[in-house]
Amino acid sequence: MKRKWALLTGAIIAEVAGTLMLRATIENPLWIPLVVISYALAFTLLGLTLRLGLPIGVVYGTWAAFGVALVAVLGMVVFGDTLSIGAMIGIAIIIVGVVLIETSTKDKPRETGEEVTA
């Protein structure tokens, strides 16, 4: 179980890093190879997470919600972006929604004839 969440956490971190570097390419295109590597790593880890049996809705929802929240916060810190109160409330609602989905979803193996262990 911990391995699944470690892979998903890695996917989120790689995607956030890639997105922040994507913003940096505006001023310096030398960041482009690192953007490609980060996104490739993010999708690889996302795929591995799915192979371990977490439901796709939970995986994608968690990845997207925490990615949005982290990019927004780090965009403020790194690039001086601003967020309105409405945007902050919206991000909080997305995260609460993902937490509700996660806490109401039972983690069970997919019906492929094989039991998934992690």
mmCIF file of C-alpha atoms in Angstrom:
data_model
loop_
_atom_site.group_PDB
_atom_site.id
_atom_site.type_symbol
_atom_site.label_atom_id
_atom_site.label_comp_id
_atom_site.label_asym_id
_atom_site.label_seq_id
_atom_site.Cartn_x
_atom_site.Cartn_y
_atom_site.Cartn_z
ATOM 1 C CA MET A 1 0.000 0.000 0.000
ATOM 2 C CA LYS A 2 2.777 2.443 0.878
ATOM 3 C CA ARG A 3 4.527 1.784 -2.424
ATOM 4 C CA LYS A 4 1.459 2.910 -4.383
ATOM 5 C CA TRP A 5 1.315 6.218 -2.558
ATOM 6 C CA ALA A 6 5.087 6.722 -2.804
ATOM 7 C CA LEU A 7 4.876 6.289 -6.592
ATOM 8 C CA LEU A 8 1.922 8.668 -6.802
ATOM 9 C CA THR A 9 3.760 11.224 -4.673
ATOM 10 C CA GLY A 10 6.745 10.940 -6.998
ATOM 11 C CA ALA A 11 4.473 11.455 -10.007
ATOM 12 C CA ILE A 12 3.031 14.594 -8.436
ATOM 13 C CA ILE A 13 6.471 15.993 -7.608
ATOM 14 C CA ALA A 14 7.775 15.280 -11.128
ATOM 15 C CA GLU A 15 4.725 16.892 -12.744
ATOM 16 C CA VAL A 16 4.958 19.982 -10.539
ATOM 17 C CA ALA A 17 8.679 20.300 -11.246
ATOM 18 C CA GLY A 18 8.045 19.960 -14.986
ATOM 19 C CA THR A 19 5.312 22.582 -14.900
ATOM 20 C CA LEU A 20 7.461 25.065 -12.985
ATOM 21 C CA MET A 21 10.345 24.476 -15.377
ATOM 22 C CA LEU A 22 7.938 24.924 -18.291
ATOM 23 C CA ARG A 23 7.275 28.421 -16.999
ATOM 24 C CA ALA A 24 11.048 28.980 -16.760
ATOM 25 C CA THR A 25 11.487 28.098 -20.460
ATOM 26 C CA ILE A 26 9.852 31.415 -21.359
ATOM 27 C CA GLU A 27 13.053 33.170 -20.369
ATOM 28 C CA ASN A 28 15.531 30.345 -20.895
ATOM 29 C CA PRO A 29 14.850 27.536 -23.406
ATOM 30 C CA LEU A 30 17.665 25.470 -21.893
ATOM 31 C CA TRP A 31 15.073 24.172 -19.401
ATOM 32 C CA ILE A 32 13.188 22.298 -22.164
ATOM 33 C CA PRO A 33 15.050 18.947 -21.846
ATOM 34 C CA LEU A 34 14.393 18.923 -18.090
ATOM 35 C CA VAL A 35 10.708 19.664 -18.723
ATOM 36 C CA VAL A 36 10.487 16.653 -21.055
ATOM 37 C CA ILE A 37 12.317 14.415 -18.561
ATOM 38 C CA SER A 38 10.098 15.553 -15.685
ATOM 39 C CA TYR A 39 6.877 14.919 -17.582
ATOM 40 C CA ALA A 40 8.137 11.531 -18.818
ATOM 41 C CA LEU A 41 8.979 10.581 -15.236
ATOM 42 C CA ALA A 42 5.601 11.837 -14.001
ATOM 43 C CA PHE A 43 3.664 9.745 -16.520
ATOM 44 C CA THR A 44 5.867 6.696 -15.927
ATOM 45 C CA LEU A 45 5.267 6.864 -12.176
ATOM 46 C CA LEU A 46 1.559 7.495 -12.779
ATOM 47 C CA GLY A 47 1.398 4.366 -14.936
ATOM 48 C CA LEU A 48 3.228 2.302 -12.332
ATOM 49 C CA THR A 49 0.785 3.511 -9.697
ATOM 50 C CA LEU A 50 -2.119 2.318 -11.834
ATOM 51 C CA ARG A 51 -0.438 -1.055 -12.381
ATOM 52 C CA LEU A 52 -0.399 -1.564 -8.619
ATOM 53 C CA GLY A 53 -4.175 -1.414 -8.585
ATOM 54 C CA LEU A 54 -5.259 1.997 -7.339
ATOM 55 C CA PRO A 55 -8.448 3.122 -9.112
ATOM 56 C CA ILE A 56 -7.793 5.519 -11.997
ATOM 57 C CA GLY A 57 -10.232 8.111 -10.638
ATOM 58 C CA VAL A 58 -8.416 8.261 -7.326
ATOM 59 C CA VAL A 59 -4.976 8.323 -8.953
ATOM 60 C CA TYR A 60 -5.786 10.985 -11.520
ATOM 61 C CA GLY A 61 -7.873 13.072 -9.137
ATOM 62 C CA THR A 62 -5.156 13.081 -6.497
ATOM 63 C CA TRP A 63 -2.419 13.781 -9.052
ATOM 64 C CA ALA A 64 -4.333 16.621 -10.659
ATOM 65 C CA ALA A 65 -5.610 18.243 -7.459
ATOM 66 C CA PHE A 66 -2.340 18.246 -5.601
ATOM 67 C CA GLY A 67 -0.508 19.248 -8.783
ATOM 68 C CA VAL A 68 -2.759 22.283 -9.213
ATOM 69 C CA ALA A 69 -2.422 23.278 -5.574
ATOM 70 C CA LEU A 70 1.357 22.909 -5.467
ATOM 71 C CA VAL A 71 1.887 24.716 -8.775
ATOM 72 C CA ALA A 72 -0.307 27.579 -7.583
ATOM 73 C CA VAL A 73 1.505 27.933 -4.255
ATOM 74 C CA LEU A 74 4.978 27.497 -5.737
ATOM 75 C CA GLY A 75 4.089 29.891 -8.565
ATOM 76 C CA MET A 76 3.461 32.515 -5.890
ATOM 77 C CA VAL A 77 6.762 31.743 -4.156
ATOM 78 C CA VAL A 78 9.010 31.282 -7.197
ATOM 79 C CA PHE A 79 7.452 33.566 -9.806
ATOM 80 C CA GLY A 80 5.530 36.081 -7.708
ATOM 81 C CA ASP A 81 2.157 34.988 -9.110
ATOM 82 C CA THR A 82 -0.936 36.116 -7.254
ATOM 83 C CA LEU A 83 -4.036 34.145 -6.342
ATOM 84 C CA SER A 84 -7.401 35.604 -5.511
ATOM 85 C CA ILE A 85 -9.329 34.447 -2.479
ATOM 86 C CA GLY A 86 -11.750 32.735 -4.858
ATOM 87 C CA ALA A 87 -8.909 30.802 -6.498
ATOM 88 C CA MET A 88 -7.576 29.712 -3.104
ATOM 89 C CA ILE A 89 -11.040 28.559 -2.032
ATOM 90 C CA GLY A 90 -11.442 26.680 -5.317
ATOM 91 C CA ILE A 91 -8.129 24.867 -4.840
ATOM 92 C CA ALA A 92 -9.119 23.948 -1.269
ATOM 93 C CA ILE A 93 -12.453 22.573 -2.520
ATOM 94 C CA ILE A 94 -10.665 20.436 -5.126
ATOM 95 C CA ILE A 95 -8.374 18.981 -2.464
ATOM 96 C CA VAL A 96 -11.297 18.299 -0.112
ATOM 97 C CA GLY A 97 -13.093 16.559 -2.973
ATOM 98 C CA VAL A 98 -10.118 14.300 -3.663
ATOM 99 C CA VAL A 99 -9.812 13.453 0.032
ATOM 100 C CA LEU A 100 -13.522 12.549 0.116
ATOM 101 C CA ILE A 101 -13.134 10.343 -2.954
ATOM 102 C CA GLU A 102 -10.075 8.644 -1.475
ATOM 103 C CA THR A 103 -11.627 7.991 1.908
ATOM 104 C CA SER A 104 -14.751 6.522 0.341
ATOM 105 C CA THR A 105 -12.966 4.251 -2.165
ATOM 106 C CA LYS A 106 -11.943 0.779 -1.101
ATOM 107 C CA ASP A 107 -8.545 -0.331 -2.357
ATOM 108 C CA LYS A 108 -9.147 -3.678 -4.031
ATOM 109 C CA PRO A 109 -7.418 -5.583 -6.823
ATOM 110 C CA ARG A 110 -8.638 -5.138 -10.375
ATOM 111 C CA GLU A 111 -10.611 -7.988 -11.876
ATOM 112 C CA THR A 112 -7.900 -9.346 -14.164
ATOM 113 C CA GLY A 113 -7.716 -12.817 -12.712
ATOM 114 C CA GLU A 114 -4.586 -11.862 -10.799
ATOM 115 C CA GLU A 115 -4.336 -10.484 -7.323
ATOM 116 C CA VAL A 116 -2.350 -7.281 -7.155
ATOM 117 C CA THR A 117 0.124 -7.091 -4.276
ATOM 118 C CA ALA A 118 2.200 -4.155 -3.204
#
